[in-house]
Coordinates of C-alpha atoms and ligand atoms in Angstrom, one line a residue:
X399 CA -17.0 24.7 -22.5
X400 CA -14.5 26.1 -24.9
X401 CA -14.8 24.7 -28.3
X402 CA -12.6 27.0 -30.5
X403 CA -10.7 25.8 -33.5
X404 CA -7.0 26.4 -33.3
X405 CA -7.4 28.8 -30.4
X406 CA -4.3 29.4 -28.7
X407 CA -2.3 26.9 -30.7
X408 CA -1.4 29.4 -33.4
X409 CA -0.3 26.6 -35.9
X410 CA -3.0 24.3 -37.1
X411 CA -6.7 25.4 -37.2
X412 CA -7.7 21.7 -37.2
X413 CA -6.3 21.5 -33.7
X414 CA -9.2 21.9 -31.5
X415 CA -9.1 22.8 -27.8
X416 CA -11.9 21.0 -26.0
X417 CA -11.2 21.9 -22.3
X418 CA -9.1 24.0 -20.1
X419 CA -5.2 23.8 -19.7
X420 CA -4.5 22.2 -23.2
X421 CA -6.8 19.2 -23.6
X422 CA -7.2 18.7 -27.4
X423 CA -9.9 17.0 -29.4
X424 CA -9.6 13.2 -29.6
X425 CA -9.8 13.5 -33.3
X426 CA -6.0 13.9 -33.1
X427 CA -5.7 10.2 -32.8
X428 CA -7.8 9.6 -35.8
X429 CA -6.9 9.4 -39.4
X430 CA -5.5 12.8 -39.9
X431 CA -4.1 12.9 -36.4
X432 CA -0.7 11.4 -36.9
X433 CA 0.2 13.7 -39.8
X434 CA -1.0 16.6 -37.9
X435 CA 1.2 15.9 -35.0
X436 CA 4.3 16.2 -37.1
X437 CA 3.0 19.1 -39.3
X438 CA 1.3 21.1 -36.6
X439 CA 4.5 22.1 -35.0
X440 CA 3.1 20.8 -31.7
X441 CA 6.5 19.8 -30.3
X442 CA 5.7 16.2 -30.2
X443 CA 8.3 13.5 -29.6
X444 CA 11.8 13.5 -31.0
X445 CA 11.6 12.4 -34.8
X446 CA 13.9 14.5 -36.7
X447 CA 13.1 15.5 -40.4
X448 CA 15.0 12.9 -42.4
X449 CA 18.6 13.9 -43.3
X450 CA 20.4 11.9 -45.9
X451 CA 22.8 10.1 -43.5
X452 CA 22.8 6.4 -43.9
X453 CA 21.9 4.3 -40.8
X454 CA 24.8 2.7 -39.0
X455 CA 25.1 -1.1 -39.0
X456 CA 24.7 -2.1 -35.5
X457 CA 26.4 -5.2 -34.0
X458 CA 23.3 -7.3 -34.0
X459 CA 23.1 -7.1 -37.7
X460 CA 26.7 -8.5 -38.2
X461 CA 26.2 -12.0 -37.1
X462 CA 23.2 -14.2 -36.6
X463 CA 21.1 -13.9 -33.2
X464 CA 20.5 -16.5 -30.6
X465 CA 18.6 -19.8 -31.0
X466 CA 14.9 -20.5 -30.4
X467 CA 13.6 -20.8 -27.0
X468 CA 11.2 -23.2 -25.5
X469 CA 9.4 -20.7 -23.3
X470 CA 9.9 -17.0 -24.2
X471 CA 11.0 -14.2 -21.8
X472 CA 10.8 -10.5 -22.0
X473 CA 13.8 -8.4 -23.3
X474 CA 16.6 -8.1 -20.9
X475 CA 16.2 -4.2 -21.4
X476 CA 12.7 -4.5 -19.8
X477 CA 13.7 -6.6 -16.8
X478 CA 12.7 -3.9 -14.4
X479 CA 9.1 -4.1 -15.4
X480 CA 8.0 -6.4 -12.4
X481 CA 5.3 -6.8 -9.9
X482 CA 5.9 -5.0 -6.6
X483 CA 5.6 -7.6 -3.9
X484 CA 4.3 -6.8 -0.5
X485 CA 3.7 -9.1 2.4
X486 CA 1.7 -9.1 5.6
X487 CA 4.1 -8.9 8.7
X488 CA 4.0 -12.1 10.7
X489 CA 1.6 -13.9 8.4
X490 CA 3.3 -16.6 6.5
X491 CA 2.2 -16.5 2.8
X492 CA -0.2 -13.6 3.1
X493 CA 0.3 -10.6 1.1
X494 CA -0.1 -9.0 -2.3
X495 CA 1.8 -8.3 -5.5
X496 CA 0.8 -5.3 -7.7
X497 CA 0.5 -5.2 -11.5
X498 CA 2.9 -2.2 -12.7
X499 CA 0.1 -0.5 -14.8
X500 CA 2.3 2.6 -15.2
X501 CA 4.8 0.4 -17.3
X502 CA 2.1 -1.5 -19.4
X503 CA -0.3 -0.5 -22.2
X504 CA -3.2 -2.1 -24.0
X505 CA -5.7 -3.8 -21.9
X506 CA -4.4 -7.5 -21.4
X507 CA -2.2 -8.1 -18.4
X508 CA 0.6 -10.6 -19.2
X509 CA 0.3 -13.6 -16.9
X510 CA 3.6 -13.1 -15.2
X511 CA 2.4 -9.6 -14.0
X512 CA -1.1 -10.5 -13.1
X513 CA -1.6 -9.3 -9.5
X514 CA -1.5 -11.7 -6.6
X515 CA -3.4 -11.9 -3.3
X516 CA -2.9 -14.9 -1.1
X517 CA -4.2 -15.5 2.3
X518 CA -1.9 -18.4 2.9
X519 CA 0.6 -18.7 0.1
X520 CA 0.5 -20.6 -3.3
X521 CA -0.2 -24.2 -2.8
X522 CA 1.6 -26.7 -5.0
X523 CA -1.1 -28.7 -6.3
X524 CA -0.9 -31.9 -8.3
X525 CA -3.6 -31.7 -10.9
X526 CA -3.9 -35.5 -11.0
X527 CA -4.8 -35.6 -7.3
X528 CA -7.0 -32.5 -7.2
X529 CA -10.7 -32.9 -7.1
X530 CA -13.8 -30.5 -7.3
X531 CA -16.7 -31.7 -5.4
X532 CA -20.2 -30.3 -6.0
X533 CA -22.6 -31.2 -3.2
X534 CA -25.2 -29.9 -0.6
X535 CA -28.7 -29.2 -1.9
X536 CA -28.4 -31.2 -5.2
X537 CA -29.9 -34.4 -6.6
X538 CA -26.7 -36.0 -6.9
X539 CA -23.3 -35.0 -5.6
X540 CA -20.5 -34.9 -8.3
X541 CA -16.7 -35.1 -8.1
X542 CA -14.6 -33.9 -11.1
X543 CA -11.1 -34.7 -11.8
X544 CA -9.1 -32.0 -13.5
X545 CA -9.0 -34.2 -16.6
X546 CA -12.7 -34.6 -16.8
X547 CA -13.2 -30.7 -16.5
X548 CA -10.9 -30.2 -19.3
X549 CA -13.2 -32.2 -21.6
X550 CA -16.3 -29.9 -20.9
X551 CA -17.4 -27.3 -23.2
X552 CA -15.8 -23.9 -22.4
X553 CA -16.4 -20.1 -22.9
X554 CA -13.7 -17.5 -23.4
X555 CA -14.1 -13.8 -22.4
X556 CA -11.8 -10.9 -21.7
X557 CA -12.6 -9.7 -18.2
X558 CA -10.9 -7.8 -15.3
X559 CA -10.3 -9.0 -11.8
X560 CA -10.2 -6.4 -9.1
X561 CA -9.5 -6.9 -5.4
X562 CA -11.9 -4.9 -3.4
X563 CA -9.0 -3.6 -1.4
X564 CA -7.6 -2.0 -4.6
X565 CA -6.8 1.7 -4.2
X566 CA -7.7 1.5 -0.6
X567 CA -4.5 3.4 0.3
X568 CA -6.2 6.5 -1.3
X569 CA -8.7 6.6 1.5
X570 CA -6.0 7.4 4.1
X571 CA -5.6 10.9 5.3
X572 CA -2.5 11.6 3.1
X573 CA -2.3 10.7 -0.6
X574 CA 0.4 7.9 -0.9
X575 CA 3.3 8.9 -3.2
X576 CA 3.6 5.5 -4.8
X577 CA 3.6 4.5 -8.5
X578 CA 0.2 4.1 -10.1
X579 CA 0.7 0.3 -10.1
X580 CA 1.1 0.2 -6.5
X581 CA -1.9 2.4 -5.6
X582 CA -4.1 0.7 -8.2
X583 CA -2.3 -2.5 -9.0
X584 CA -4.5 -5.1 -7.3
X585 CA -6.4 -5.4 -10.6
X586 CA -5.6 -7.1 -13.9
X587 CA -7.4 -8.1 -17.0
X588 CA -7.2 -11.3 -18.9
X589 CA -8.7 -13.6 -21.4
X590 CA -10.2 -16.2 -19.2
X591 CA -11.4 -19.7 -20.5
X592 CA -13.3 -22.1 -18.5
X593 CA -16.5 -24.3 -18.0
X594 CA -19.8 -22.4 -17.3
X595 CA -20.9 -23.4 -13.9
X596 CA -24.5 -23.5 -15.0
X597 CA -23.5 -26.8 -17.1
X598 CA -22.0 -28.4 -14.0
X599 CA -24.9 -27.3 -11.7
X600 CA -27.5 -28.7 -14.1
X601 CA -25.7 -32.0 -14.1
X602 CA -25.8 -32.1 -10.4
X603 CA -29.4 -31.0 -10.3
X604 CA -30.0 -28.0 -8.0
X605 CA -32.8 -28.5 -5.4
X606 CA -35.6 -26.1 -5.8
X607 CA -35.4 -23.5 -3.0
X608 CA -31.5 -23.4 -3.0
X609 CA -30.2 -19.8 -3.4
X610 CA -26.5 -19.8 -2.4
X611 CA -23.4 -21.7 -3.2
X612 CA -20.4 -21.9 -0.9
X613 CA -16.9 -22.0 -2.7
X614 CA -13.8 -23.3 -1.0
X615 CA -10.3 -23.2 -2.1
X616 CA -7.6 -26.0 -1.6
X617 CA -5.0 -23.6 -0.1
X618 CA -4.0 -23.8 3.7
X619 CA -6.3 -20.9 4.4
X620 CA -9.2 -23.0 2.8
X621 CA -10.6 -19.6 1.8
X622 CA -14.3 -19.6 1.2
X623 CA -17.0 -17.3 0.2
X624 CA -20.7 -17.6 -0.5
X625 CA -22.1 -16.8 -3.9
X626 CA -25.7 -16.2 -4.9
X627 CA -27.0 -19.1 -6.9
X628 CA -28.2 -16.5 -9.5
X629 CA -24.6 -15.4 -10.3
X630 CA -23.3 -19.0 -10.6
X631 CA -26.1 -19.8 -13.1
X632 CA -25.6 -16.4 -15.0
X633 CA -21.9 -16.1 -15.9
X634 CA -19.7 -17.8 -13.5
X635 CA -17.1 -20.2 -14.8
X636 CA -14.4 -22.7 -13.5
X637 CA -11.5 -21.1 -15.1
X638 CA -8.9 -23.4 -16.6
X639 CA -7.0 -21.1 -19.0
X640 CA -5.6 -17.5 -18.7
X641 CA -4.4 -15.8 -21.8
X642 CA -4.4 -19.0 -23.7
X643 CA -2.2 -21.1 -21.4
X644 CA -3.2 -23.0 -18.2
X645 CA -3.6 -20.9 -15.1
X646 CA -0.5 -19.9 -13.3
X647 CA -0.2 -21.4 -9.8
X648 CA -0.5 -18.1 -8.3
X649 CA -3.7 -17.5 -10.0
X650 CA -5.4 -20.7 -9.1
X651 CA -3.9 -23.7 -10.9
X652 CA -5.4 -26.1 -11.8
X653 CA -8.8 -24.3 -11.5
X654 CA -10.4 -21.3 -10.1
X655 CA -13.9 -19.8 -9.7
X656 CA -14.2 -16.7 -11.8
X657 CA -17.1 -14.4 -11.1
X658 CA -17.0 -11.5 -13.8
X659 CA -17.2 -8.0 -12.3
X660 CA -17.4 -9.0 -8.7
X661 CA -14.8 -8.4 -5.9
X662 CA -11.8 -10.5 -6.5
X663 CA -11.9 -12.3 -3.3
X664 CA -15.1 -14.2 -4.4
X665 CA -13.2 -15.6 -7.3
X666 CA -12.0 -18.6 -5.1
X667 CA -8.6 -19.9 -6.4
X668 CA -7.6 -23.6 -6.3
X669 CA -11.3 -24.3 -6.3
X670 CA -12.1 -27.7 -4.6
X671 CA -15.6 -27.5 -3.3
X672 CA -19.0 -26.0 -4.2
X673 CA -21.8 -26.6 -1.6
X674 CA -25.3 -25.6 -2.6
X675 CA -27.1 -24.0 0.3
X676 CA -30.2 -22.0 1.1
X677 CA -28.5 -19.1 2.8
X678 CA -25.0 -17.3 2.9
X679 CA -22.6 -19.5 5.1
X680 CA -21.1 -16.3 6.7
X681 CA -17.6 -17.4 6.5
X682 CA -14.8 -15.6 8.1
X683 CA -13.7 -14.0 4.9
X684 CA -17.3 -12.5 4.3
X685 CA -17.9 -11.3 7.9
X686 CA -14.5 -10.2 9.5
X687 CA -13.1 -9.1 6.1
X688 CA -14.4 -7.5 2.9
X689 CA -17.1 -5.5 4.6
X690 CA -17.7 -1.7 4.0
X691 CA -17.7 0.4 7.1
X692 CA -20.1 3.2 7.3
X693 CA -20.0 6.3 9.4
X694 CA -21.5 5.5 12.9
X695 CA -19.7 2.1 12.9
X696 CA -22.2 -0.1 11.1
X697 CA -20.8 -2.1 8.1
X698 CA -22.2 -3.4 4.8
X699 CA -21.6 -7.0 4.1
X700 CA -22.0 -9.0 0.9
X701 CA -21.2 -6.0 -1.4
X702 CA -20.4 -7.8 -4.7
X703 CA -19.9 -5.7 -7.8
X704 CA -16.7 -3.7 -8.5
X705 CA -18.3 -0.5 -9.7
X706 CA -17.5 2.1 -12.5
X707 CA -13.8 3.3 -12.3
X708 CA -10.9 4.7 -14.2
X709 CA -7.4 5.7 -13.7
X710 CA -4.8 7.6 -15.7
X711 CA -1.7 5.2 -16.0
X712 CA 0.5 7.8 -17.8
X713 CA 1.5 10.3 -16.7
X714 CA 1.4 9.2 -13.2
X715 CA 3.6 9.2 -10.0
X716 CA 7.2 8.3 -10.5
X717 CA 7.0 9.2 -14.2
X718 CA 8.1 12.7 -15.1
X719 CA 7.3 14.8 -18.1
X720 CA 10.1 16.2 -20.2
X721 CA 9.8 19.4 -22.2
X722 CA 6.5 21.2 -22.7
X723 CA 4.5 20.0 -25.7
X724 CA 2.1 17.4 -26.8
X725 CA 1.5 14.3 -24.6
X726 CA -0.8 11.4 -24.7
X727 CA -2.8 11.0 -21.5
X728 CA -3.8 7.5 -21.3
X729 CA -5.4 5.1 -18.8
X730 CA -7.8 2.3 -18.0
X731 CA -11.5 2.3 -17.4
X732 CA -13.9 -0.6 -16.2
X733 CA -17.0 -1.4 -14.6
X734 CA -18.4 -4.6 -12.9
X735 CA -21.8 -3.7 -14.0
X736 CA -21.1 -3.7 -17.8
X737 CA -19.4 -1.7 -20.6
X738 CA -17.8 1.6 -20.3
X739 CA -19.9 4.2 -22.0
X740 CA -17.7 7.3 -21.7
X741 CA -14.4 8.6 -20.2
X742 CA -13.8 12.3 -19.5
X743 CA -10.4 13.8 -18.7
X744 CA -9.7 17.1 -17.0
X745 CA -6.3 18.9 -16.9
X746 CA -7.5 21.7 -14.6
X747 CA -8.4 19.7 -11.5
X748 CA -11.9 19.0 -12.6
X749 CA -13.0 22.5 -13.6
X750 CA -13.5 21.6 -17.3
X751 CA -13.7 18.1 -18.8
X752 CA -13.6 16.6 -22.3
X753 CA -14.2 13.2 -23.8
X754 CA -11.3 10.8 -24.2
X755 CA -11.1 8.5 -27.1
X756 CA -11.9 4.8 -26.3
X757 CA -10.0 2.1 -28.0
X758 CA -12.1 -0.6 -29.4
X759 CA -13.2 -3.2 -28.6
X760 CA -15.1 -1.8 -25.5
X761 CA -16.0 -5.2 -23.8
X762 CA -18.4 -6.1 -20.9
X763 CA -16.7 -6.1 -17.5
X764 CA -13.3 -5.6 -19.1
X765 CA -10.5 -3.0 -19.2
X766 CA -11.1 -0.3 -21.7
X767 CA -8.1 1.9 -22.8
X768 CA -8.7 5.6 -23.2
X769 CA -6.6 8.3 -24.7
X770 CA -6.6 12.1 -24.7
X771 CA -4.3 14.5 -26.5
X772 CA -2.8 17.2 -24.1
X773 CA -0.7 20.1 -24.9
X774 CA 1.3 20.7 -21.7
X775 CA 2.3 24.4 -21.5
X776 CA 5.0 23.6 -18.9
X777 CA 2.9 24.9 -16.0
X778 CA 1.0 23.3 -13.1
X779 CA -1.8 21.0 -13.9
X780 CA -4.0 18.5 -12.3
X781 CA -5.0 15.5 -14.4
X782 CA -8.1 13.4 -13.6
X783 CA -10.4 10.9 -15.4
X784 CA -14.0 10.2 -14.8
X785 CA -15.7 7.1 -16.3
X786 CA -19.4 6.5 -16.9
X787 CA -20.7 2.8 -17.5
X788 CA -23.6 1.7 -19.5
X789 CA -25.9 1.7 -16.6
X790 CA -25.3 5.4 -16.3
X791 CA -23.3 5.2 -13.1
X792 CA -20.7 8.0 -12.9
X793 CA -17.4 7.5 -11.1
X794 CA -17.6 9.2 -7.7
X795 CA -15.2 11.7 -6.1
X796 CA -13.0 10.8 -3.2
X797 CA -14.9 13.3 -1.0
X798 CA -18.2 11.7 -1.6
X799 CA -16.9 8.3 -0.6
X800 CA -15.4 9.7 2.6
X801 CA -18.6 11.5 3.3
X802 CA -20.4 8.2 3.2
X803 CA -17.8 5.9 4.7
X804 CA -15.3 8.0 6.6
X805 CA -11.5 7.4 6.2
X806 CA -11.6 3.8 7.9
X807 CA -13.2 2.4 4.7
X808 CA -10.7 -0.1 3.1
X809 CA -12.7 -1.6 0.2
X810 CA -14.5 -0.7 -2.9
X811 CA -12.8 2.6 -3.5
X812 CA -13.7 3.5 -7.0
X813 CA -13.0 7.3 -6.5
X814 CA -11.6 9.7 -9.2
X815 CA -7.6 9.7 -9.1
X816 CA -6.0 13.1 -9.5
X817 CA -2.4 13.5 -10.5
X818 CA -0.7 16.8 -10.0
X819 CA 2.0 18.0 -12.5
X820 CA 4.5 20.5 -11.2
X821 CA 6.5 22.9 -13.4
X822 CA 9.4 20.6 -13.3
X823 CA 7.2 17.8 -14.8
X824 CA 7.3 15.8 -11.5
X825 CA 4.0 13.9 -11.1
X826 CA 2.5 13.4 -7.6
X827 CA -0.7 11.9 -6.1
X828 CA -3.0 14.5 -4.8
X829 CA -6.6 14.5 -3.3
X830 CA -8.7 16.9 -5.4
Ligands
MTE2008 N1 -8.3 -20.0 -2.2 C1 -8.1 -18.8 -2.3 N2 -8.8 -17.9 -3.1 C2 -8.5 -16.7 -3.3 C3 -7.6 -16.0 -2.4 C4 -6.9 -16.8 -1.4 O1 -6.1 -16.3 -0.7 N3 -7.2 -18.0 -1.4 N4 -7.5 -14.6 -2.5 C5 -8.7 -14.0 -3.1 C6 -8.5 -12.5 -3.2 S1 -8.6 -11.5 -1.8 C7 -8.4 -11.9 -4.5 S2 -8.3 -10.3 -4.7 C8 -8.2 -12.9 -5.7 C9 -6.8 -12.6 -6.3 O2 -6.6 -13.3 -7.4 P1 -5.1 -13.4 -8.1 O3 -4.2 -13.7 -7.0 O4 -5.2 -14.4 -9.1 O5 -5.0 -12.0 -8.6 O6 -8.3 -14.1 -5.4 C10 -9.2 -14.5 -4.3 N5 -9.3 -16.1 -4.2
MO2009 MO1 -8.8 -9.4 -2.6

């Protein structure tokens, strides 16, 4: 791998090329980085060396601004940063809305932009009438009001939620030319606060020999999934708060099951019933859907974790590069099996790779933001990212997933995403 100080840049010997087609050492983002970007003549951004001209006094400085507001809204200049809403033809209330990751930064998804997946619309639930029942193979069945649950001890964790259908479009024969947030927008990351289910299960007294729990939602679909008791007792919560405020109706108000790292479908929203059993119930949602076809027509069922994955959110389709020069390549990496250990980036379609900088904190089963400095020479490039998690699992190629499952696979696509940059700066989705 090339590792030559200053090679090819001609300006600053500290600018170290770390891989083909202009990838620069992540040191650029550390202490000296900022100064170097200006001093190095890398053509970054548009800041002009300061002249002596005084700044104008704009209209908004000439009179006081508007009043306080009871519930804040984004700037009117950002009103086009929205979820992309899609429905299922002829099925009332069924559909998805996608988080516009190509317009966001950091790792926390604002509640108003959290993705949605509903099988039968968003129920309008009166929290006073809602009940959560724990029953089945327990010493005593328990019914909780919302008010009662709000008095239990809670835990708070920053974790992602990803639909197992996320990125499924990329398994089709042609790469979809849609924004990053539409191809990969069935995932979001929030700070979730809720009651550990272990506490509630201990109160109910689980029978020895019980191994599974059926979770059912209070929507018109009564969506339900079977969850191994081990997961319920490990890190499952009944989530009540999302990024500090009570859950939004579309994300499960007044309470949802939240299963860190597992396919989104199992985090049953509007949770109303947990039945302790000694086998999976084999509900509609875990047999007809959410199964992973294999070549030859067999299918895997009950495949729970969302495995190691990453995606470059900028640059990505729909965004266009301007002049040649220095760019920040940035994106998200996550794993349902633990922390992200490493993210590598390639600018030459996977021939050479270099380590991206990971933004702290790198949390368990959470989004991790990565950054890579890139000097675009104005020619064609193919950008890719490849994540490794703390179990050592490496994000696979699309080709390896297709070899195992064929192109009829819909779920659990954690393949490497490639974005092609044309001379014009236009970005498109390619299979590489
Ligand atoms: N009761 C109920 N729970 C549900 C669903 C649903 O339609 N009904 N959708 C599931 C699916 S497929 C996913 S991916 C996640 C989506 O959660 P979100 O809408 O909060 O993003 O919720 C899951 N829980
Ligand atoms: Mo989903």
